[in-house]
Tab-separated table of C-alpha atoms in Angstrom:
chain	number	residue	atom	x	y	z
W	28	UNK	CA	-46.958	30.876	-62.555
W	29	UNK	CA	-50.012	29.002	-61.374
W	30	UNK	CA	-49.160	26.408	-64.071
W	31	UNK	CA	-45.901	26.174	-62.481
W	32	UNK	CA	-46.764	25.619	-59.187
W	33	UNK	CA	-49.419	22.962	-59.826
W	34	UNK	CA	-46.988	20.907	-62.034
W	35	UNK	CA	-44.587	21.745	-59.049
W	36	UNK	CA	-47.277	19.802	-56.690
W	37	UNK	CA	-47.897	17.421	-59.225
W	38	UNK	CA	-44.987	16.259	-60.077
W	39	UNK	CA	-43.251	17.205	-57.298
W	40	UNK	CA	-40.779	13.608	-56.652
W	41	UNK	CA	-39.502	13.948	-60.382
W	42	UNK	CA	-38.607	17.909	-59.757
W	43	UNK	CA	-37.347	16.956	-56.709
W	44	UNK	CA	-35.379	14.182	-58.052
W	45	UNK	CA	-33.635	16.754	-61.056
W	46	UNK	CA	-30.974	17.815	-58.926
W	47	UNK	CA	-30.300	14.035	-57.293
W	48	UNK	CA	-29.464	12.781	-61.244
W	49	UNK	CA	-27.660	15.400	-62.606
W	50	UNK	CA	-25.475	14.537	-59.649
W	51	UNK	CA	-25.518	11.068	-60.492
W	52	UNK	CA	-24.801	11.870	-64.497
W	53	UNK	CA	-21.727	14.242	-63.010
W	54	UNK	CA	-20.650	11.274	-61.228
W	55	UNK	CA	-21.059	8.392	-63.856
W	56	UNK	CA	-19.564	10.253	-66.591
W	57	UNK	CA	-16.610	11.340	-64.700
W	58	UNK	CA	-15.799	7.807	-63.865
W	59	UNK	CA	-16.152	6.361	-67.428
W	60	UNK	CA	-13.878	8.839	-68.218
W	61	UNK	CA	-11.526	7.875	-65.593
W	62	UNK	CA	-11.851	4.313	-66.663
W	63	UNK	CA	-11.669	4.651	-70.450
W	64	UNK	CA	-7.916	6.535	-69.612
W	65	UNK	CA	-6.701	3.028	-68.376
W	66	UNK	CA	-9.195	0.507	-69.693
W	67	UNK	CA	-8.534	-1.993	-71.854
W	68	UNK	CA	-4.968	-2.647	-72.330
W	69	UNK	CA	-5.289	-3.957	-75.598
W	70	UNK	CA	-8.202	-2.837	-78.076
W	71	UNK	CA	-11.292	-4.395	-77.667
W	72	UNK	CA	-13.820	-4.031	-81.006
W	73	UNK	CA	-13.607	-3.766	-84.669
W	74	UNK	CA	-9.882	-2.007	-85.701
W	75	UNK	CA	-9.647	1.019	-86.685
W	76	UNK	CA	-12.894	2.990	-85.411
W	77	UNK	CA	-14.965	0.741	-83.794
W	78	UNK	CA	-13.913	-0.096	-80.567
W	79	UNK	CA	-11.788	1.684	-77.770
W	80	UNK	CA	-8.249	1.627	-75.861
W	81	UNK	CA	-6.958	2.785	-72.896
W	82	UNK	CA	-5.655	6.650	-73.506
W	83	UNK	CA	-2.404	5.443	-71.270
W	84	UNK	CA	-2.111	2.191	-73.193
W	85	UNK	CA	-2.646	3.487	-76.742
W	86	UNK	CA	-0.206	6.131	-75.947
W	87	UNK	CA	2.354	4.419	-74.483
W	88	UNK	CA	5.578	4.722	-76.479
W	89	UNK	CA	5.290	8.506	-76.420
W	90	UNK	CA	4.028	8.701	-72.718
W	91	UNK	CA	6.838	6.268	-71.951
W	92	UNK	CA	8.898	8.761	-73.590
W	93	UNK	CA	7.535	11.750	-72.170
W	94	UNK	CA	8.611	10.195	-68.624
W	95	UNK	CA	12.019	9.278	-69.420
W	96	UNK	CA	12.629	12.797	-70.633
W	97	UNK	CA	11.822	14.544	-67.788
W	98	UNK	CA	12.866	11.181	-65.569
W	99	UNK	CA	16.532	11.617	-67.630
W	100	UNK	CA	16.878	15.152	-67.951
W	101	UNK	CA	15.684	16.556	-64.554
W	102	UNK	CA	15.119	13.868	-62.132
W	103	UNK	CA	18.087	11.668	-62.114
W	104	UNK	CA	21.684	11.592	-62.376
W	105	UNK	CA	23.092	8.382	-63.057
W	106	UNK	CA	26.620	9.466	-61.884
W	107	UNK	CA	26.008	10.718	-58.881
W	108	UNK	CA	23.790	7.427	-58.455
W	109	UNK	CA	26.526	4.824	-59.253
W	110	UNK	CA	29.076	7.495	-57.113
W	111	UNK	CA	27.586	6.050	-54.194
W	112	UNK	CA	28.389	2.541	-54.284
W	113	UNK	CA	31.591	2.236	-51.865
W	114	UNK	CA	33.697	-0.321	-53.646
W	115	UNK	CA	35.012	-1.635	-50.389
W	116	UNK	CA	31.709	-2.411	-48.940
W	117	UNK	CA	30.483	-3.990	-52.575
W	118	UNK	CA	33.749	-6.084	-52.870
W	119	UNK	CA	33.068	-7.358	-49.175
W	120	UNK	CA	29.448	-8.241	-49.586
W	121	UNK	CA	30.563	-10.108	-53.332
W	122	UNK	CA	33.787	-12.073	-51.716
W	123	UNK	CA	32.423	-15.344	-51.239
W	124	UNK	CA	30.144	-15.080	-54.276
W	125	UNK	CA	33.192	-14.197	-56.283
W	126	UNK	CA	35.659	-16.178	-55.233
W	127	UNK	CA	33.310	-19.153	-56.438
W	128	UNK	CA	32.703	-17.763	-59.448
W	129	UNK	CA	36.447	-17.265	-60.068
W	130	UNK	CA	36.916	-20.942	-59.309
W	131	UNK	CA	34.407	-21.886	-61.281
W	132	UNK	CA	35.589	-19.947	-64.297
W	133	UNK	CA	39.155	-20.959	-63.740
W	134	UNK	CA	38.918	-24.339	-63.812
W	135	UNK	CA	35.781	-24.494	-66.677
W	136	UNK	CA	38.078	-22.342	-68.917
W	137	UNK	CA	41.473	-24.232	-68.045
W	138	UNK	CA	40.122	-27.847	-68.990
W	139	UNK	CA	38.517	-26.925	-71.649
W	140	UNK	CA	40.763	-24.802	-73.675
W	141	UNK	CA	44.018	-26.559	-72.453
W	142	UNK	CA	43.034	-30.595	-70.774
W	143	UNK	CA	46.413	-31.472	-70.766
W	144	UNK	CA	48.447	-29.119	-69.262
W	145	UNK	CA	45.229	-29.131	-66.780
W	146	UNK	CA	45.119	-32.938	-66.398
W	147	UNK	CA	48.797	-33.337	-65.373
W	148	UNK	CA	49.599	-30.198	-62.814
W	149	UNK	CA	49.394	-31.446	-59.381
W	150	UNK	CA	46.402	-30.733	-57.465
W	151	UNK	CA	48.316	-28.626	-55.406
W	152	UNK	CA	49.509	-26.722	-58.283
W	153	UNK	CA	45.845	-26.509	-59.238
W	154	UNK	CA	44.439	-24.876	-56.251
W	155	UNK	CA	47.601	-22.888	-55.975
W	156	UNK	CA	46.471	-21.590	-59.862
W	157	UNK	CA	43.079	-20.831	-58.519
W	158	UNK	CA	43.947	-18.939	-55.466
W	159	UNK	CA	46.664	-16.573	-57.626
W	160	UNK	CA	43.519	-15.705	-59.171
W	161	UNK	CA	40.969	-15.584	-57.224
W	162	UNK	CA	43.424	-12.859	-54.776
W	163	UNK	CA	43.100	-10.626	-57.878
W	164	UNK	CA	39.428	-10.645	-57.656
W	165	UNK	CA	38.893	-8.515	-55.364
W	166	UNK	CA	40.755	-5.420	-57.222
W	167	UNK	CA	39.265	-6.349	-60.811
W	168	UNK	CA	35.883	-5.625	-58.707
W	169	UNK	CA	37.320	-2.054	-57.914
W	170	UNK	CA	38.611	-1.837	-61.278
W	171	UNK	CA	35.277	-2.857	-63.255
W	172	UNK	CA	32.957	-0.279	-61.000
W	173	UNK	CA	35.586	2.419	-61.961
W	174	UNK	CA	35.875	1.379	-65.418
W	175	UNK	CA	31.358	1.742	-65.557
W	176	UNK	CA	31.741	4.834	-64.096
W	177	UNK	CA	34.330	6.261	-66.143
W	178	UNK	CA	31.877	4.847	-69.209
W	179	UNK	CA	28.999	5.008	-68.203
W	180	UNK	CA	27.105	6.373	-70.891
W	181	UNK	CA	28.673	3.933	-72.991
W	182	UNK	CA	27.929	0.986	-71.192
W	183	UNK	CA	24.085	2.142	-70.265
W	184	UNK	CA	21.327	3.676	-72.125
W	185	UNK	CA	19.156	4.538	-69.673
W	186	UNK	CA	16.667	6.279	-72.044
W	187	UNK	CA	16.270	3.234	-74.043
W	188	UNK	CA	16.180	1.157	-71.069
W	189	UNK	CA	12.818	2.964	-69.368
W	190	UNK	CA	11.525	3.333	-72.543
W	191	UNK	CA	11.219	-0.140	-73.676
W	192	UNK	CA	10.409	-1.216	-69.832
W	193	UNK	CA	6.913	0.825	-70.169
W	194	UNK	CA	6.337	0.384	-73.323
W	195	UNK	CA	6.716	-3.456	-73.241
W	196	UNK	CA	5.012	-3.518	-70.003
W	197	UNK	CA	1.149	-1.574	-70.340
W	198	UNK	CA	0.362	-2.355	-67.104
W	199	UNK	CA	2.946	-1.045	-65.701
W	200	UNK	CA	2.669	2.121	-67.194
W	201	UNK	CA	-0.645	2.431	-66.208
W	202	UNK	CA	0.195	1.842	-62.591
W	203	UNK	CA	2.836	4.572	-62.382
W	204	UNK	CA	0.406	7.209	-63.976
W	205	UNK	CA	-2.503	5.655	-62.081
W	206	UNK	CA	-1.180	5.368	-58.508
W	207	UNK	CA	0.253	8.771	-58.171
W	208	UNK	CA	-2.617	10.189	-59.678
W	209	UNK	CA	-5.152	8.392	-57.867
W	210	UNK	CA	-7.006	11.012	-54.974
W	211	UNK	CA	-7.346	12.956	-58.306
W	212	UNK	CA	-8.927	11.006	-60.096
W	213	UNK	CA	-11.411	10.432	-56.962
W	214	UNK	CA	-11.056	14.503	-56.477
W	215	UNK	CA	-13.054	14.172	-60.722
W	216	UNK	CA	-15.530	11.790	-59.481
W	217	UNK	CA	-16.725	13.984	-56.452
W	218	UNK	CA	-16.346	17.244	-58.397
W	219	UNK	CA	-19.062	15.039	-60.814
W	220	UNK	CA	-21.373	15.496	-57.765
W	221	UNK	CA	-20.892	18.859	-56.609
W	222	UNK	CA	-21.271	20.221	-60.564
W	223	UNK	CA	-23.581	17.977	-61.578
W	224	UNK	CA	-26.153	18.910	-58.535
W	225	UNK	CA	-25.412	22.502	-59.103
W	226	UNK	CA	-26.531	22.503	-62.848
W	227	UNK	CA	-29.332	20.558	-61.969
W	228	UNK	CA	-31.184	22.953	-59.512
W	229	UNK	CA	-30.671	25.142	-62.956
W	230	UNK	CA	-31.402	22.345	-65.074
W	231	UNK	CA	-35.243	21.823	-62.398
W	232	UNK	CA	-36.139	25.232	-62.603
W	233	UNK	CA	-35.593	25.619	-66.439
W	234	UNK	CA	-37.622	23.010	-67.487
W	235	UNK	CA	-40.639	24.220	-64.696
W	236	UNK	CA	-40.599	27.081	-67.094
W	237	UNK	CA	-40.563	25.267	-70.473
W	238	UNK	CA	-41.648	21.947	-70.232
W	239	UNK	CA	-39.479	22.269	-73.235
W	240	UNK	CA	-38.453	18.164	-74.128
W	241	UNK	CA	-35.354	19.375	-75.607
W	242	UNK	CA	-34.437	20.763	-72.292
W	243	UNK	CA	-32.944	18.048	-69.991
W	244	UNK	CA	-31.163	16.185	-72.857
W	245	UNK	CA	-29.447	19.322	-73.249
W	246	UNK	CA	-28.817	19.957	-70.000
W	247	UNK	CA	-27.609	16.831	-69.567
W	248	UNK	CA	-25.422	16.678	-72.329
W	249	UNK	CA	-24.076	20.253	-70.628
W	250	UNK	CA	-23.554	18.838	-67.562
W	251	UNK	CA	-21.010	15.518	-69.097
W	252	UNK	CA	-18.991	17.933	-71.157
W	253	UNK	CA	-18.806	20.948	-68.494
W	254	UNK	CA	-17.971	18.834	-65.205
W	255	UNK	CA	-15.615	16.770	-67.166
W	256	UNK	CA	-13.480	19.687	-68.455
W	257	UNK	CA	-13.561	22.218	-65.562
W	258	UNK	CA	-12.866	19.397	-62.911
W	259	UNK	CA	-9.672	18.317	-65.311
W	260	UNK	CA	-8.587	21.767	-64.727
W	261	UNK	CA	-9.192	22.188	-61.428
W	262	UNK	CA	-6.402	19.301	-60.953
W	263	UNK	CA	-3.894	21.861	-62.599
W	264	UNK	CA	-4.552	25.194	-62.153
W	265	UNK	CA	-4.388	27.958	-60.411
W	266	UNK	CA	-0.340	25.903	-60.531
W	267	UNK	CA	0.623	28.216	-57.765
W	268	UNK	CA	-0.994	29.242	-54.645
W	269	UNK	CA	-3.781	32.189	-55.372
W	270	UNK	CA	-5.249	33.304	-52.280
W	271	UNK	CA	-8.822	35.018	-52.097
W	272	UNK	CA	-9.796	36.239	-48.742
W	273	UNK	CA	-9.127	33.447	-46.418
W	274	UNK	CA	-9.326	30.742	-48.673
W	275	UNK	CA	-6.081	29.294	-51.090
W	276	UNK	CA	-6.908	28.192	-54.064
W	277	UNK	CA	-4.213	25.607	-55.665
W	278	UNK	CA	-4.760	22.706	-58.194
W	279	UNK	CA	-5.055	19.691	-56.314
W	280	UNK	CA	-1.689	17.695	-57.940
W	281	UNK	CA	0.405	20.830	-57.435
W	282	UNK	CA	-1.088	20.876	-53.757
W	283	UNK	CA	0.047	16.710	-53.341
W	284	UNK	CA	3.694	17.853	-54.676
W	285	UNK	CA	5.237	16.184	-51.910
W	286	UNK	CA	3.544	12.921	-51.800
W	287	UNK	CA	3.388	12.242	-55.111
W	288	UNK	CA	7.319	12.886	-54.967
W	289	UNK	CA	7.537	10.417	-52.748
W	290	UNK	CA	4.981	7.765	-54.597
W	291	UNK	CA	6.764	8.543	-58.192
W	292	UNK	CA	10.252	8.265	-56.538
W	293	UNK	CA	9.534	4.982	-55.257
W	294	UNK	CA	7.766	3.443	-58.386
W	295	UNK	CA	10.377	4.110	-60.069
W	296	UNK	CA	12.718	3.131	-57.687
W	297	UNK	CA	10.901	-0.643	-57.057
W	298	UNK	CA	9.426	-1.064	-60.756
W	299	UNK	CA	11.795	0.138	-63.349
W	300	UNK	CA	15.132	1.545	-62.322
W	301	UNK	CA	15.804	-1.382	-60.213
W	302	UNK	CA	19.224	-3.333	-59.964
W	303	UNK	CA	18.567	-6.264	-61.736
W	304	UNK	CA	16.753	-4.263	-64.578
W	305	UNK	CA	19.788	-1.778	-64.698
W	306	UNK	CA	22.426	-4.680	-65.032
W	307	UNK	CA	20.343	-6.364	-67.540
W	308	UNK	CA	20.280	-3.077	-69.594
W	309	UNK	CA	23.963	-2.967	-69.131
W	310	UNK	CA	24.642	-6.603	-70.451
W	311	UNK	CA	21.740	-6.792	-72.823
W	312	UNK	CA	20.958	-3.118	-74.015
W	313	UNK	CA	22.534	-1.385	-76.980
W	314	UNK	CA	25.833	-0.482	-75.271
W	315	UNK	CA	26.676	-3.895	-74.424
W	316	UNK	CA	29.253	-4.424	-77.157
W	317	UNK	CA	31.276	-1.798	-74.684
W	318	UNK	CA	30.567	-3.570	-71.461
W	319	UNK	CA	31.767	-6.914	-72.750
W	320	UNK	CA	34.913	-5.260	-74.320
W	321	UNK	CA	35.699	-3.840	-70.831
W	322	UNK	CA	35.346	-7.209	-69.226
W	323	UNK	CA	37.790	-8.965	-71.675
W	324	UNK	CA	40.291	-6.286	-71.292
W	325	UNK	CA	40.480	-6.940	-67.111
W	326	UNK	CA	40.245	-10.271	-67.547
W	327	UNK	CA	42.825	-10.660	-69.926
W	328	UNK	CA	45.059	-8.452	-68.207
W	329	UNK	CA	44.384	-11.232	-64.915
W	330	UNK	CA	45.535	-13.723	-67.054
W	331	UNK	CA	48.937	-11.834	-68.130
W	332	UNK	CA	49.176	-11.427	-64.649
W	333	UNK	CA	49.928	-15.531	-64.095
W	334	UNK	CA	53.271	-15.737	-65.943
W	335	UNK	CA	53.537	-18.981	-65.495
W	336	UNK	CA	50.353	-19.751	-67.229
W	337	UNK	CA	51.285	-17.469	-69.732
W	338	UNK	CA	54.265	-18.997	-70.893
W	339	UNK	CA	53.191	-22.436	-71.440
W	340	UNK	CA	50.133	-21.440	-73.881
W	341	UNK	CA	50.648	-20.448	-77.336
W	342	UNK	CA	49.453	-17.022	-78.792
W	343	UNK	CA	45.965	-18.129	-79.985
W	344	UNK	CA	44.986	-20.277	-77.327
W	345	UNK	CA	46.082	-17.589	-75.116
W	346	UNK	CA	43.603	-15.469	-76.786
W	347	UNK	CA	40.982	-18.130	-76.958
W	348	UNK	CA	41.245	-18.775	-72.830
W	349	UNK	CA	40.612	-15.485	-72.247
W	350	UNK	CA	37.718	-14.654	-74.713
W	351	UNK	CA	36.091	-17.930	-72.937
W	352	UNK	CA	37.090	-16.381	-69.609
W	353	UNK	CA	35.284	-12.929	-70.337
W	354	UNK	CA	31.919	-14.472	-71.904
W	355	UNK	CA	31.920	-16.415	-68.593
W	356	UNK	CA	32.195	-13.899	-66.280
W	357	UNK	CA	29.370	-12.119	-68.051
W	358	UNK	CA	27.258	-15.154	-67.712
W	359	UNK	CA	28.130	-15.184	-64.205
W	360	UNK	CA	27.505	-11.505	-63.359
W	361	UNK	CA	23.639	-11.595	-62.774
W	362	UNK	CA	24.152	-14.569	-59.928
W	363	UNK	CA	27.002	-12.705	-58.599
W	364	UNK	CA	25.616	-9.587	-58.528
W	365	UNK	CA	22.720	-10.787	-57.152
W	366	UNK	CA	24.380	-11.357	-53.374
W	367	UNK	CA	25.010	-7.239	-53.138
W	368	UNK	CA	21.719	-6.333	-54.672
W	369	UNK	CA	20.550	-5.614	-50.956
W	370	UNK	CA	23.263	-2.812	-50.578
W	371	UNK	CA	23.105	-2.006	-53.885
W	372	UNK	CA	19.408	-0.885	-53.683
W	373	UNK	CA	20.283	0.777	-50.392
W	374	UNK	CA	23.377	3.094	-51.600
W	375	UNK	CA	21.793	3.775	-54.718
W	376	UNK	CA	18.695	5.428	-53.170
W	377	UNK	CA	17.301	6.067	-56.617
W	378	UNK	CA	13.937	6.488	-55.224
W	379	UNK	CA	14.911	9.823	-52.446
W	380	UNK	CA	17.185	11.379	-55.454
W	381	UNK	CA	14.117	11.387	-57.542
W	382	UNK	CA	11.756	12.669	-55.069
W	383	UNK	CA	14.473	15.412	-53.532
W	384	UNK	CA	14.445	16.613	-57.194
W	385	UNK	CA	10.763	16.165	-58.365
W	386	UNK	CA	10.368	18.864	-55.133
W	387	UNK	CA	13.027	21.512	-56.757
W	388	UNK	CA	10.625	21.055	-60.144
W	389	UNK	CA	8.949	24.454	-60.965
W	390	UNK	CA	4.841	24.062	-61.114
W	391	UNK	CA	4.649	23.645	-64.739
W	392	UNK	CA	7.508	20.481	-64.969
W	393	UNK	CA	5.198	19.020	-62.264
W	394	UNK	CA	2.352	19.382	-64.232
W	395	UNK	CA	4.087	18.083	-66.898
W	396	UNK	CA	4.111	14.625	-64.824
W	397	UNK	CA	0.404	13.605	-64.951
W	398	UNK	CA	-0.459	16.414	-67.522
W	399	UNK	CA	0.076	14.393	-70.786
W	400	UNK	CA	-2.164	11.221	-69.578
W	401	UNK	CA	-5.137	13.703	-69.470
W	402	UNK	CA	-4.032	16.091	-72.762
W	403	UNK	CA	-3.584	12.734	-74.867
W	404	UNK	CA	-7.805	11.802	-76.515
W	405	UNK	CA	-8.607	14.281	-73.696
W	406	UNK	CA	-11.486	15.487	-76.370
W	407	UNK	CA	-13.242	11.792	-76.539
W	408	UNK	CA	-13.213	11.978	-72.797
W	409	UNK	CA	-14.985	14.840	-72.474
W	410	UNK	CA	-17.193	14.690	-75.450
W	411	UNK	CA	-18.204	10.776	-73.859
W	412	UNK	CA	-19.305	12.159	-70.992
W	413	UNK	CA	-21.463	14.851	-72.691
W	414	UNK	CA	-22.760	11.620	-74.532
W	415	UNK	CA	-23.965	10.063	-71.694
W	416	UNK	CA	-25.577	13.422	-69.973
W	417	UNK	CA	-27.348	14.081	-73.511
W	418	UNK	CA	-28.784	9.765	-72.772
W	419	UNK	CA	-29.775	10.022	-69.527
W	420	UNK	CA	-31.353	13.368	-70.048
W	421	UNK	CA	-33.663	11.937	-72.594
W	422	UNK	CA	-34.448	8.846	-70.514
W	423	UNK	CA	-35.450	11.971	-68.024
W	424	UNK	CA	-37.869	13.527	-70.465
W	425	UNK	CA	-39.523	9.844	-71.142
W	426	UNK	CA	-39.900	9.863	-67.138
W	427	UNK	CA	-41.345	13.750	-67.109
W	428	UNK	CA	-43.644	12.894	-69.853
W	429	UNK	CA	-44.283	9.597	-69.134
């Protein structure tokens, strides 16, 4: 014991300082872990072994799909979604919009697939053409939004839709995981502290003892691998409230339900289920074949609608007017669409629908959120930190010794 004490009073700032870098090792390793999750995007080294990837990024077809699963199957209902839009308020806010599109169309798809017939009619007879169609605008609007509702799993893939959005975009991915998980990944960092100083008042009076070199390597290798996993779990678990005494003990993500709810919801809402990325998965996804079918069938039945139009064109170039018709009016959708995207956006309200239902998920579907962005190379993680505890523990001995 006398030994003891006189190292104690010897050596007395490096003892002191133990406790002060264990902290800092808790603290370090817990952000290179947080870090390494997101950082790089792309792999940076020599392919396959040497080098490193985000966990997010290198994972993030099946994360992607992991979110649209649980986005798809519990968290949104496309239905009730497009049930929302009032067709009288979206055929108001498209009139103008429309009815230049419509007279754009017309006249594009009259002198090109019949000049003559175009050339010679009056310009009276013209406009009066144009308006005849353009007054049936208005109900092939109605008829189109219950025509996408009626099919709307034919029209829109939704799955395939989010799934290629954060997939193709990294970044993005890694900003939906990493913003609604962010006070816990600063709740890891600060658990780093608070473990890290904790095993290092062990780690101080161990080594008084021993003087054993093996010691604080050790220890430190310890304290990377045992902050690292227990303050992972502390995010989860206890899932639901346990109370002891006074105190409630809760993991910290299952304590944030409701604001994460409300961050998810509107990520989603502002980044990937927006309208323009929704109508561009209608007129470019897989279903689109469908779409386009639907629009030729209103449009031609417009068309059949202006008998006297009707009558003076032959079968084919009937046929041919109103195929050219259709592809236009696709073209034209995006621009058109555009004017109403404001209400759209509004009467939608993907982003309350998702966070109404994220709060009616039990515990474990919330974990099930975040919980795959820490199970995914969670090992590596873990087993870096104990790395870099096991590093600075020896560049402690070198300092004890020294």
């Amino acid at each position: 014991m006398d030994a003891v004490l006189h190292d104690l009073a010897l050596h007395w700032p490096l003892y002191a300082a133990m406790p002060f870098i264990a902290a800092l090792i808790g603290y370090v390793t817990k952000r290179v872990a947080i870090e390494m999750m997101f950082r790089p995007l792309d792999f940076v080294g020599i392919p396959p072994l040497l080098g490193w990837q985000g966990v997010v990024p290198k994972h993030g077809g099946r994360m992607a799909a992991v979110a649209t699963e649980l986005l798809t199957a519990n968290l949104l209902d496309l239905r009730e979604v497009f049930g929302r839009i009032d067709p009288v308020i979206i055929t108001s806010e498209l009139e103008q919009p429309l009815l230049r599109a419509v007279d754009h169309i017309a006249r594009e798809v009259l002198a090109e697939h019949h000049p003559r017939l175009w050339e010679v009619m009056p310009t009276l007879a013209q406009e009066m053409l144009i308006k005849q169609v353009q007054a049936s605008a208005p109900r092939l609007v109605r008829e189109f939004l219950d025509d996408v509702r009626e099919n709307l799993d034919e029209v829109l893939d939704v799955q395939h839709m989010t799934v290629q959005r954060l997939t193709r975009d990294r970044a993005l991915l890694v900003r939906l995981i990493r913003e609604t998980s962010r006070p816990e990944m600063a709740f890891i960092a600060r658990m780093g502290i608070y473990f890290g100083f904790g095993l290092g008042l062990i780690q101080t009076i161990v080594w008084a003892f021993t003087r054993e070199p093996w010691i604080l390597p050790a220890f430190g290798g310890v304290i990377g691998l045992c902050t690292d996993w227990l303050a992972i779990k502390l995010i989860f678990v206890p899932r639901e409230p346990v109370r002891v005494g006074r105190v409630i003990f809760q993991g910290k993500f299952q304590r944030r339900r409701a604001e994460v709810a409300r961050q998810y919801g509107e990520l989603i809402a502002n980044e990937v289920l927006t309208v323009q990325n929704l109508l561009d998965a209608v007129l470019r996804g897989p279903r689109a074949d469908r779409l386009a079918a639907l629009v030729e069938q209103m449009v031609s039945s417009a068309v059949d609608a202006q008998l006297p139009l009707s009558r003076t064109l032959g079968g084919t170039r009937l046929r041919e007017m109103k195929h050219a018709a259709a592809l236009k009016a696709l073209e034209q959708l995006p621009s058109t669409a555009r004017y109403a995207e404001g209400y759209l956006t509004e009467a939608m309200d993907v982003a309350k629908m998702i966070e109404q239902r994220m709060l009616a998920l039990t515990p474990l579907e919330f974990e099930g959120l975040l919980r795959p962005a820490f199970r995914q190379d969670e090992w590596k993680l873990i087993a870096v930190g104990g790395v870099i505890g096991f590093v600075v523990g020896e560049l402690q001995v070198l300092l004890m010794l020294g």
